[in-house]
Every structure is written in structure tokens, then in C-alpha cells.
Amino acid sequence: MLIIHQNFPGQFRHVAKAWSERPGWKVVGIGRDTAPGMPELEKSGRLTLIRYKPHRPVHQEQHHYLRRMEDAVLHGQAVARILLALKAKGFKPDVILAHPGWGETLNAKDVFPDARLVHFCEWFYNVPAEGNGLDPDWQGADIGFDPEFPVTFDDRARIRAWNALHLLNLENCDAAISPTHWQKAQHPKPYLDKITVAHEGIDTENLGPNPRAAIKLPNGTVLRAGDPVITYVARNLEPYRGFHQFMRALPAIQKEHKTCHTVIVGGDGVSYGRKPEGAKHWRERMMREVGSKLDPTRTHFLGKVPYEGYKRVLQVSAAHIYLTYPFVLSWSLLEAMATGCLVSGSDTAPVREILEDRVNGRLVNAFDKGAVSAAALQCLLTLDDAAQDLRYEAQKTANARFAVQAGIRVFSQICFQSVLRPNVRRAA
């Protein structure tokens, strides 16, 4: 097995661990020099991780539509050199599982033509047409979704050029995986038969409610499960994850509920979209806009926190807010549900696939700050029995549909199809 991910292990943590523990299996990972890796498996010798770094950056004079494509070619070239070196040593993978979004597998089949190449197809960009109409196949995805950030012709041209990589990835692979049905549907129709829906899974066994959970904030405040605590989590605080809309709704929430605290987890980088103009990051930008209306003693930015601390934040949550563009579904939503949080989520396509209004959470129009604040307040004030029903159904959904073992099973079936003997495939 060869597992390739720029940020190794990324979405492949669980399958990498499971496969590396099988007797007689050899698992090799490839990731960038900045990837976190899996130190416990590497130290034990059960997994070999090879790191790479492109030999140069993208040329500054490169046409800006092609910068990401040149970057992908540089990533693919660096990985191809590793693959050629592995081949020279006699390594011949049966299966290559990869996230191709950075270009690492552009030449994988040139080196190992007989290996089964399985791509994790997380996203394909769809761009609205210029003017009032939309492309016939456009399904209302992230580009052009937020009227605060209108799409320019330059944006359209740049994104169409970037999709060239994703088309190459779809053409090159033998099979593909998308984590949700909606993410699969964003890909071009001629390739949909290649794609199987299979979520990689979250660690539901180590998540769940804890009535004794508590967190101590930097100012010394201690919050416990059962307190009126609003939580918001994102890898980075940015519009793609509705941070600007959440912050605009927060003053009304604090005005109406005099004792609630808000705990915000996330970094100040930009994972998706653009940086704010005139501010170092979106936290600074939104605090300039609404900070004077907030109670600083009840508004807590924790930045990025270790996983155990993040779990405790979810466990003390009375109302968890998840707002997102129509885009890649976040682990944090599923982990919040697995923890038994009462979730108020944006009424967008990827969330509707998981969250059903008044069944396992609440759906809200993220562009209506009044609706966002009202939904949060309703979560805080919901009677115990009704809140418990929603929390239970949220946890039930996460456990039934997104457990790690289910992800490992389906990933294995897709990767090993026509590679191993039938009885071995069944065991996998």
C-alpha cells in the first residue's frame, strides 16, 4: 500500500493505522516536509513515511491563472522522483490511495502503471456564469454563494484553469472516493460512475457527552457542562465557515441572554477564500465591526487548541453553531454531533445531508443574523427533554453513519477491488 497526502495522514489516518497493523502488509506514506505524519507508527516500524519538498517555488512571473497548476506540477515532480527511487529498490505497490488536490499523483501511473490508483475526490469547483444566469449544471456551490464577495470574470477564469488539475486527476485514477453525496455531485457527470461515496470516519468511540466536563479559560473563568455556553469551531476563522455571520449575530445573543458565554476555537489563517482587506485576519476584521457591542468577559477566543481540549469545549457546549458555505463538510460538525451537541447549522446543501431540522439539530439561514441569533437562543433555552432528544438523535446519526470502522471497511473495499483474492477482500 502506498498512501500519498500532502498533509499526511490527512483523511487517511484511520485506514493507514488499520492497514499498517495487518500482518504481512507493507504500508508506505508520502507527505510534504510540513506534514504531521504518524510518529507512533513510524517509530514502531509499521509505517514508513517519506517526506518531499518541491525543488523550487512557483515563478513569480507565471500567469496567475496557472500558478496553482505550476505548483501542482512541482509537487507531482517531487513525488515522481520518490516513486522512481522506490521502484529502483524493488518496491511495487498493489494500491495507491491519494488525495490528488496538490498534484502529487500526476505521474503516479507513469511510474506504477499496474497499481490501482484510488483518488480521494474532495471537491470540484463549479463557477456561476457572468450576469444574471447560471451555468446549466451549476448546483449552487461555494463560488458566488456569498453576495458580500461577488465573483469577477478573473475569478471565473482562474478557477476554470485550476479545474484542469482536477480533471486530470479524475482521468488518471482507477476509482475515486467522495465523503458525501453532495460533494460527489459537484464533479462532472462523465466521471460520476468512478466515484463511490464513503466518509473516512470520525473517532466516535472517543467522543460523546461528559456531564462532568469543564474548561478553564485564559481569564480564569471555569465553564462546565450544563452552563449556558455557545461554541463555534473552525480550523480557521473565515467567511467560508460563516465566521463573519456568526460574529454579527453574537451581539444580539449576548444582549438577550445576560449570562451566556461564547467559546470560539480556530486559527487566524485562511484555509479557503481570501484574506480580509485592511486587517491582519478575519478575527481582527470582525472585532473592528462588532467588538464594541460584545462583552469581552463573555467572549473567548481560544485559537487552535489540542484535540483533548477541543473535545472538552464540545462537551460543555449548550448551543453549537456551525455555519458554512456549500462546500466541503467539516469534521467539526460530525464531531459535535457525536459528542451530543445541540447543533444549529446553516441551511446549506452539505449540512442538510446530515442535519435535519428539529430532528437531530436546527437549520438556519446563515445570511439572516436575526435567525442565527434566534436559533442560538432557542438552543440555550430549549427545555431539557426536547434538547435531550435532539442531542440523542445527533449522536445517533454520527455513530450510525460516520464511525471509523465503517470508513475503513468501505475504503478497503474500494482500494482492494480486483487486487486481492475474493476471500481476502471479504476479510478486508
Short mmCIF file of C-alpha atoms in Angstrom, two decimals:
data_model
loop_
_atom_site.label_atom_id
_atom_site.label_comp_id
_atom_site.label_asym_id
_atom_site.label_seq_id
_atom_site.Cartn_x
_atom_site.Cartn_y
_atom_site.Cartn_z
CA MET A 1 0.00 0.00 0.00
CA LEU A 2 1.19 3.48 -0.91
CA ILE A 3 -0.67 6.37 0.72
CA ILE A 4 0.01 9.88 -0.58
CA HIS A 5 -1.22 13.07 1.06
CA GLN A 6 0.40 16.49 1.09
CA ASN A 7 -0.56 16.82 4.77
CA PHE A 8 -0.09 13.13 5.59
CA PRO A 9 -2.04 11.42 7.02
CA GLY A 10 -4.92 13.87 6.48
CA GLN A 11 -8.14 11.96 5.83
CA PHE A 12 -6.22 8.67 5.73
CA ARG A 13 -5.22 8.44 9.41
CA HIS A 14 -7.61 5.64 10.26
CA VAL A 15 -7.00 3.46 7.20
CA ALA A 16 -3.23 3.96 7.45
CA LYS A 17 -3.29 2.74 11.05
CA ALA A 18 -5.60 -0.20 10.30
CA TRP A 19 -3.69 -1.40 7.25
CA SER A 20 -0.26 -1.00 8.87
CA GLU A 21 -1.35 -3.29 11.71
CA ARG A 22 -2.21 -6.19 9.41
CA PRO A 23 0.46 -8.94 9.42
CA GLY A 24 2.46 -9.11 6.21
CA TRP A 25 1.24 -5.78 4.84
CA LYS A 26 3.72 -3.07 3.91
CA VAL A 27 2.41 0.49 4.11
CA VAL A 28 4.44 3.42 2.82
CA GLY A 29 3.28 7.01 3.17
CA ILE A 30 4.40 10.09 1.25
CA GLY A 31 3.83 13.61 2.56
CA ARG A 32 5.31 17.07 2.42
CA ASP A 33 8.11 18.13 4.72
CA THR A 34 5.49 20.06 6.73
CA ALA A 35 3.11 17.08 7.19
CA PRO A 36 2.44 15.98 10.80
CA GLY A 37 2.97 12.29 9.99
CA MET A 38 2.09 9.43 12.35
CA PRO A 39 5.04 9.30 14.77
CA GLU A 40 3.75 6.34 16.79
CA LEU A 41 3.50 4.13 13.70
CA GLU A 42 6.75 5.40 12.22
CA LYS A 43 8.68 4.69 15.44
CA SER A 44 7.26 1.19 15.63
CA GLY A 45 8.32 0.48 12.07
CA ARG A 46 4.79 -0.43 11.00
CA LEU A 47 4.66 2.51 8.58
CA THR A 48 7.39 4.20 6.55
CA LEU A 49 6.86 7.90 5.80
CA ILE A 50 8.88 9.58 3.06
CA ARG A 51 8.78 13.37 3.01
CA TYR A 52 9.27 15.60 -0.01
CA LYS A 53 9.63 19.26 -0.86
CA PRO A 54 9.23 20.83 -4.31
CA HIS A 55 12.65 21.81 -5.59
CA ARG A 56 11.60 25.44 -6.19
CA PRO A 57 8.63 27.73 -5.64
CA VAL A 58 6.26 28.86 -8.37
CA HIS A 59 7.82 31.53 -10.57
CA GLN A 60 6.51 34.96 -9.73
CA GLU A 61 6.17 35.86 -13.39
CA GLN A 62 3.90 32.87 -14.02
CA HIS A 63 0.42 33.81 -15.27
CA HIS A 64 -1.74 33.92 -12.15
CA TYR A 65 -4.33 31.55 -13.66
CA LEU A 66 -1.57 28.95 -13.88
CA ARG A 67 0.25 29.43 -10.58
CA ARG A 68 -1.65 26.68 -8.80
CA MET A 69 -1.19 24.39 -11.77
CA GLU A 70 2.55 25.02 -11.82
CA ASP A 71 2.61 24.36 -8.09
CA ALA A 72 0.81 21.06 -8.72
CA VAL A 73 3.34 20.08 -11.38
CA LEU A 74 6.17 20.83 -8.95
CA HIS A 75 4.51 18.67 -6.28
CA GLY A 76 3.95 15.89 -8.82
CA GLN A 77 7.57 16.07 -9.97
CA ALA A 78 8.89 15.83 -6.40
CA VAL A 79 6.73 12.80 -5.67
CA ALA A 80 7.57 11.17 -9.02
CA ARG A 81 11.25 11.26 -8.04
CA ILE A 82 10.39 9.42 -4.83
CA LEU A 83 8.32 6.86 -6.73
CA LEU A 84 11.14 6.23 -9.18
CA ALA A 85 13.56 5.71 -6.29
CA LEU A 86 11.15 3.27 -4.64
CA LYS A 87 10.75 1.38 -7.90
CA ALA A 88 14.52 1.13 -8.30
CA LYS A 89 14.65 -0.52 -4.87
CA GLY A 90 12.07 -3.10 -5.90
CA PHE A 91 9.02 -1.57 -4.22
CA LYS A 92 5.87 -2.22 -6.27
CA PRO A 93 2.59 -1.10 -4.70
CA ASP A 94 -0.62 -3.00 -5.36
CA VAL A 95 -2.68 0.07 -4.48
CA ILE A 96 -2.03 3.81 -4.33
CA LEU A 97 -4.50 5.79 -2.24
CA ALA A 98 -4.04 9.54 -2.57
CA HIS A 99 -5.55 12.96 -2.08
CA PRO A 100 -4.66 14.41 -5.51
CA GLY A 101 -5.56 18.02 -4.79
CA TRP A 102 -1.96 19.25 -4.70
CA GLY A 103 -0.79 17.33 -7.80
CA GLU A 104 1.29 14.59 -6.17
CA THR A 105 -0.13 11.79 -8.33
CA LEU A 106 0.13 13.44 -11.74
CA ASN A 107 2.83 10.92 -12.73
CA ALA A 108 1.99 8.03 -10.41
CA LYS A 109 0.64 5.85 -13.22
CA ASP A 110 3.70 6.62 -15.34
CA VAL A 111 5.87 5.01 -12.67
CA PHE A 112 3.49 2.27 -11.49
CA PRO A 113 1.08 1.59 -14.38
CA ASP A 114 -0.22 -1.66 -12.85
CA ALA A 115 -1.05 -0.22 -9.42
CA ARG A 116 -4.70 0.52 -8.65
CA LEU A 117 -4.88 4.30 -8.20
CA VAL A 118 -7.68 5.47 -5.91
CA HIS A 119 -8.22 9.20 -5.52
CA PHE A 120 -9.95 11.00 -2.67
CA CYS A 121 -12.01 13.48 -4.72
CA GLU A 122 -12.95 16.01 -2.10
CA TRP A 123 -14.03 18.89 -4.30
CA PHE A 124 -14.57 20.13 -7.86
CA TYR A 125 -15.19 23.84 -8.38
CA ASN A 126 -18.35 24.98 -10.14
CA VAL A 127 -18.45 28.60 -11.27
CA PRO A 128 -21.60 30.67 -11.87
CA ALA A 129 -21.79 32.28 -15.28
CA GLU A 130 -21.35 36.01 -15.65
CA GLY A 131 -24.53 38.05 -15.48
CA ASN A 132 -27.86 37.02 -14.02
CA GLY A 133 -27.94 33.42 -15.27
CA LEU A 134 -26.10 30.38 -14.01
CA ASP A 135 -24.37 27.59 -15.83
CA PRO A 136 -26.96 24.84 -16.53
CA ASP A 137 -25.08 22.30 -14.38
CA TRP A 138 -24.13 24.70 -11.58
CA GLN A 139 -25.53 23.40 -8.29
CA GLY A 140 -25.11 26.41 -6.06
CA ALA A 141 -21.71 25.69 -4.55
CA ASP A 142 -19.22 27.97 -2.79
CA ILE A 143 -18.18 30.29 -5.63
CA GLY A 144 -20.63 33.19 -5.83
CA PHE A 145 -22.63 31.96 -2.84
CA ASP A 146 -21.94 34.94 -0.57
CA PRO A 147 -23.18 38.25 -2.04
CA GLU A 148 -20.64 40.04 0.15
CA PHE A 149 -17.89 38.64 -2.08
CA PRO A 150 -19.08 38.92 -5.70
CA VAL A 151 -17.39 36.81 -8.35
CA THR A 152 -15.36 38.60 -11.01
CA PHE A 153 -14.60 37.37 -14.51
CA ASP A 154 -11.00 36.99 -13.36
CA ASP A 155 -12.17 34.65 -10.58
CA ARG A 156 -14.08 32.53 -13.09
CA ALA A 157 -11.14 32.25 -15.46
CA ARG A 158 -8.69 31.40 -12.68
CA ILE A 159 -10.94 28.72 -11.20
CA ARG A 160 -11.66 27.11 -14.57
CA ALA A 161 -7.92 26.82 -15.15
CA TRP A 162 -7.46 25.30 -11.70
CA ASN A 163 -10.09 22.65 -12.50
CA ALA A 164 -7.73 21.33 -15.18
CA LEU A 165 -5.82 19.55 -12.40
CA HIS A 166 -8.99 18.02 -11.01
CA LEU A 167 -9.99 16.77 -14.48
CA LEU A 168 -6.56 15.17 -14.90
CA ASN A 169 -6.97 13.53 -11.51
CA LEU A 170 -10.37 12.12 -12.46
CA GLU A 171 -9.00 10.83 -15.76
CA ASN A 172 -5.88 9.25 -14.23
CA CYS A 173 -7.45 7.31 -11.37
CA ASP A 174 -8.99 3.84 -11.49
CA ALA A 175 -11.53 4.65 -8.79
CA ALA A 176 -12.41 7.58 -6.59
CA ILE A 177 -13.99 8.35 -3.23
CA SER A 178 -16.01 11.39 -2.11
CA PRO A 179 -17.01 11.80 1.53
CA THR A 180 -20.63 12.92 0.92
CA HIS A 181 -23.20 12.55 -1.83
CA TRP A 182 -23.30 16.30 -2.36
CA GLN A 183 -19.52 16.57 -2.75
CA LYS A 184 -19.63 13.75 -5.29
CA ALA A 185 -22.36 15.57 -7.22
CA GLN A 186 -20.09 18.57 -7.79
CA HIS A 187 -17.88 16.52 -10.14
CA PRO A 188 -18.51 16.34 -13.91
CA LYS A 189 -21.18 13.82 -14.92
CA PRO A 190 -18.94 11.68 -17.17
CA TYR A 191 -16.83 10.73 -14.12
CA LEU A 192 -19.54 10.10 -11.54
CA ASP A 193 -19.52 6.34 -12.12
CA LYS A 194 -15.91 6.27 -10.92
CA ILE A 195 -16.78 7.86 -7.58
CA THR A 196 -18.08 5.99 -4.53
CA VAL A 197 -19.45 7.91 -1.54
CA ALA A 198 -17.53 6.89 1.57
CA HIS A 199 -16.70 9.12 4.52
CA GLU A 200 -13.34 8.42 6.12
CA GLY A 201 -14.98 8.38 9.55
CA ILE A 202 -14.54 10.16 12.86
CA ASP A 203 -13.46 8.60 16.14
CA THR A 204 -16.96 8.21 17.57
CA GLU A 205 -15.73 5.75 20.22
CA ASN A 206 -13.70 8.52 21.87
CA LEU A 207 -16.39 11.16 21.58
CA GLY A 208 -19.63 11.58 23.47
CA PRO A 209 -21.20 13.59 26.29
CA ASN A 210 -19.46 14.09 29.60
CA PRO A 211 -21.70 15.67 32.26
CA ARG A 212 -18.60 16.38 34.39
CA ALA A 213 -16.67 18.15 31.62
CA ALA A 214 -15.18 21.56 32.41
CA ILE A 215 -12.82 24.01 30.75
CA LYS A 216 -10.75 26.77 32.31
CA LEU A 217 -10.44 29.84 30.12
CA PRO A 218 -7.36 32.09 29.90
CA ASN A 219 -9.04 34.71 32.13
CA GLY A 220 -9.63 32.10 34.84
CA THR A 221 -13.33 31.54 34.17
CA VAL A 222 -14.40 27.92 34.51
CA LEU A 223 -17.25 26.69 32.32
CA ARG A 224 -18.97 23.37 32.95
CA ALA A 225 -21.38 21.12 31.13
CA GLY A 226 -24.85 22.50 31.79
CA ASP A 227 -23.74 26.15 31.76
CA PRO A 228 -25.16 28.43 29.02
CA VAL A 229 -22.18 28.08 26.65
CA ILE A 230 -22.25 28.85 22.93
CA THR A 231 -19.48 27.21 20.91
CA TYR A 232 -18.14 27.90 17.44
CA VAL A 233 -15.32 25.86 15.87
CA ALA A 234 -13.42 26.11 12.58
CA ARG A 235 -9.87 25.29 11.50
CA ASN A 236 -9.52 28.99 10.71
CA LEU A 237 -11.95 31.81 11.44
CA GLU A 238 -13.10 32.89 7.96
CA PRO A 239 -16.21 33.58 5.86
CA TYR A 240 -16.24 30.14 4.20
CA ARG A 241 -17.21 28.78 7.61
CA GLY A 242 -19.63 31.61 8.34
CA PHE A 243 -17.44 33.34 10.91
CA HIS A 244 -18.49 36.83 9.75
CA GLN A 245 -22.19 35.94 10.04
CA PHE A 246 -21.71 34.31 13.42
CA MET A 247 -19.95 37.38 14.78
CA ARG A 248 -22.71 39.68 13.50
CA ALA A 249 -25.32 37.58 15.29
CA LEU A 250 -23.41 37.43 18.58
CA PRO A 251 -24.24 40.92 19.99
CA ALA A 252 -27.98 40.17 19.88
CA ILE A 253 -27.42 36.83 21.61
CA GLN A 254 -25.45 38.45 24.44
CA LYS A 255 -27.97 41.27 24.76
CA GLU A 256 -30.85 38.81 25.13
CA HIS A 257 -29.04 36.28 27.34
CA LYS A 258 -27.14 38.09 30.08
CA THR A 259 -25.13 35.16 31.42
CA CYS A 260 -24.16 33.09 28.37
CA HIS A 261 -20.50 32.68 27.42
CA THR A 262 -19.20 32.20 23.88
CA VAL A 263 -16.16 29.99 23.24
CA ILE A 264 -14.59 30.33 19.78
CA VAL A 265 -11.97 27.84 18.57
CA GLY A 266 -9.94 28.38 15.40
CA GLY A 267 -6.82 29.95 13.97
CA ASP A 268 -6.24 33.25 12.23
CA GLY A 269 -5.07 31.82 8.91
CA VAL A 270 -7.06 31.38 5.71
CA SER A 271 -7.88 27.84 4.66
CA TYR A 272 -10.33 28.87 1.95
CA GLY A 273 -11.26 32.05 0.16
CA ARG A 274 -9.46 35.35 0.51
CA LYS A 275 -7.80 37.39 3.21
CA PRO A 276 -9.63 40.46 4.53
CA GLU A 277 -8.70 43.87 3.20
CA GLY A 278 -7.20 46.25 5.72
CA ALA A 279 -6.86 43.72 8.55
CA LYS A 280 -4.35 41.03 9.53
CA HIS A 281 -7.06 38.35 9.73
CA TRP A 282 -10.82 37.89 9.88
CA ARG A 283 -10.91 37.91 13.68
CA GLU A 284 -9.43 41.40 13.70
CA ARG A 285 -11.72 42.47 10.86
CA MET A 286 -14.90 41.31 12.63
CA MET A 287 -13.88 42.63 16.03
CA ARG A 288 -13.49 46.05 14.42
CA GLU A 289 -17.04 45.73 13.14
CA VAL A 290 -18.85 44.29 16.16
CA GLY A 291 -16.34 44.19 19.03
CA SER A 292 -17.71 47.31 20.73
CA LYS A 293 -21.10 45.58 21.02
CA LEU A 294 -19.69 42.47 22.74
CA ASP A 295 -18.98 41.77 26.38
CA PRO A 296 -15.26 40.89 26.46
CA THR A 297 -15.70 38.97 29.73
CA ARG A 298 -18.10 36.58 27.96
CA THR A 299 -16.39 36.34 24.55
CA HIS A 300 -13.46 33.92 24.48
CA PHE A 301 -11.15 33.31 21.52
CA LEU A 302 -9.04 30.22 22.23
CA GLY A 303 -7.18 29.99 18.93
CA LYS A 304 -6.16 26.48 17.94
CA VAL A 305 -6.32 24.02 20.82
CA PRO A 306 -5.11 20.42 21.33
CA TYR A 307 -7.65 17.74 20.47
CA GLU A 308 -8.46 16.82 24.07
CA GLY A 309 -9.15 20.48 24.86
CA TYR A 310 -11.31 20.76 21.77
CA LYS A 311 -13.32 17.72 22.93
CA ARG A 312 -13.96 19.37 26.29
CA VAL A 313 -15.16 22.54 24.54
CA LEU A 314 -17.76 20.45 22.70
CA GLN A 315 -18.71 18.66 25.91
CA VAL A 316 -19.53 21.90 27.74
CA SER A 317 -21.47 23.30 24.79
CA ALA A 318 -25.13 24.17 25.27
CA ALA A 319 -25.52 25.53 21.72
CA HIS A 320 -23.04 24.71 18.97
CA ILE A 321 -23.11 26.94 15.86
CA TYR A 322 -21.90 25.52 12.53
CA LEU A 323 -22.19 27.85 9.53
CA THR A 324 -20.65 27.04 6.17
CA TYR A 325 -20.83 27.87 2.51
CA PRO A 326 -21.97 25.00 0.28
CA PHE A 327 -18.55 23.40 0.42
CA VAL A 328 -16.56 20.52 1.93
CA LEU A 329 -18.26 19.25 5.07
CA SER A 330 -16.20 19.80 8.22
CA TRP A 331 -15.16 17.10 10.66
CA SER A 332 -16.13 19.52 13.42
CA LEU A 333 -19.86 19.24 12.60
CA LEU A 334 -19.77 15.46 12.80
CA GLU A 335 -17.62 15.50 15.95
CA ALA A 336 -20.01 17.97 17.60
CA MET A 337 -22.92 15.67 16.76
CA ALA A 338 -21.02 12.61 18.01
CA THR A 339 -20.42 14.49 21.27
CA GLY A 340 -24.15 15.06 21.62
CA CYS A 341 -24.09 18.80 20.98
CA LEU A 342 -27.27 20.70 20.22
CA VAL A 343 -26.25 21.99 16.79
CA SER A 344 -27.62 24.95 14.89
CA GLY A 345 -26.29 24.62 11.35
CA SER A 346 -26.51 26.65 8.17
CA ASP A 347 -29.29 25.61 5.80
CA THR A 348 -26.87 24.71 3.00
CA ALA A 349 -26.68 21.55 0.90
CA PRO A 350 -23.80 19.72 2.67
CA VAL A 351 -25.33 20.36 6.10
CA ARG A 352 -28.82 19.27 5.02
CA GLU A 353 -27.34 15.90 4.05
CA ILE A 354 -26.51 15.32 7.72
CA LEU A 355 -28.68 17.63 9.82
CA GLU A 356 -32.49 17.52 9.77
CA ASP A 357 -34.28 20.48 11.29
CA ARG A 358 -35.90 19.71 14.65
CA VAL A 359 -34.93 16.04 14.34
CA ASN A 360 -31.19 15.97 15.17
CA GLY A 361 -30.49 19.73 15.27
CA ARG A 362 -31.58 23.04 13.84
CA LEU A 363 -31.16 24.56 10.36
CA VAL A 364 -30.91 28.31 9.90
CA ASN A 365 -30.36 30.86 7.12
CA ALA A 366 -26.77 31.93 7.75
CA PHE A 367 -27.29 35.26 5.98
CA ASP A 368 -30.05 36.24 8.41
CA LYS A 369 -28.23 37.31 11.56
CA GLY A 370 -31.53 37.59 13.39
CA ALA A 371 -32.32 33.98 12.55
CA VAL A 372 -28.82 32.86 13.62
CA SER A 373 -29.13 34.61 16.98
CA ALA A 374 -32.72 33.37 17.49
CA ALA A 375 -31.69 29.77 16.78
CA ALA A 376 -28.79 30.01 19.23
CA LEU A 377 -31.07 31.45 21.92
CA GLN A 378 -33.64 28.73 21.30
CA CYS A 379 -30.92 26.12 21.78
CA LEU A 380 -29.89 27.74 25.06
CA LEU A 381 -33.47 27.95 26.28
CA THR A 382 -34.83 24.64 24.95
CA LEU A 383 -36.42 22.57 27.71
CA ASP A 384 -34.33 19.66 28.95
CA ASP A 385 -36.41 16.83 27.42
CA ALA A 386 -36.64 18.44 23.97
CA ALA A 387 -32.95 19.35 23.98
CA GLN A 388 -32.00 15.84 25.06
CA ASP A 389 -34.00 14.34 22.18
CA LEU A 390 -32.12 16.48 19.63
CA ARG A 391 -28.77 15.71 21.25
CA TYR A 392 -29.50 11.98 21.30
CA GLU A 393 -30.54 11.94 17.63
CA ALA A 394 -27.43 13.92 16.65
CA GLN A 395 -25.18 11.42 18.41
CA LYS A 396 -27.15 8.52 16.91
CA THR A 397 -26.68 9.94 13.39
CA ALA A 398 -22.94 10.38 13.83
CA ASN A 399 -22.44 6.93 15.31
CA ALA A 400 -24.54 5.17 12.68
CA ARG A 401 -23.15 6.90 9.59
CA PHE A 402 -19.65 8.13 10.37
CA ALA A 403 -17.89 5.63 12.62
CA VAL A 404 -14.24 4.90 11.84
CA GLN A 405 -14.79 1.18 11.25
CA ALA A 406 -17.38 1.88 8.57
CA GLY A 407 -14.95 4.19 6.80
CA ILE A 408 -12.13 1.62 6.95
CA ARG A 409 -14.41 -1.10 5.60
CA VAL A 410 -15.62 0.86 2.56
CA PHE A 411 -12.18 2.36 1.79
CA SER A 412 -10.77 -1.16 1.88
CA GLN A 413 -13.43 -2.50 -0.45
CA ILE A 414 -12.77 0.25 -2.99
CA CYS A 415 -8.99 0.06 -2.78
CA PHE A 416 -8.72 -3.73 -2.91
CA GLN A 417 -11.30 -4.37 -5.61
CA SER A 418 -9.71 -6.61 -8.29
CA VAL A 419 -6.39 -6.51 -6.39
CA LEU A 420 -6.75 -9.23 -3.76
CA ARG A 421 -8.36 -12.67 -3.96
CA PRO A 422 -12.15 -12.62 -3.25
CA ASN A 423 -11.84 -14.30 0.17
CA VAL A 424 -9.17 -11.77 1.19
CA ARG A 425 -11.35 -8.87 0.01
CA ARG A 426 -14.17 -10.11 2.21
CA ALA A 427 -11.83 -10.27 5.19
CA ALA A 428 -10.61 -6.73 4.47
#
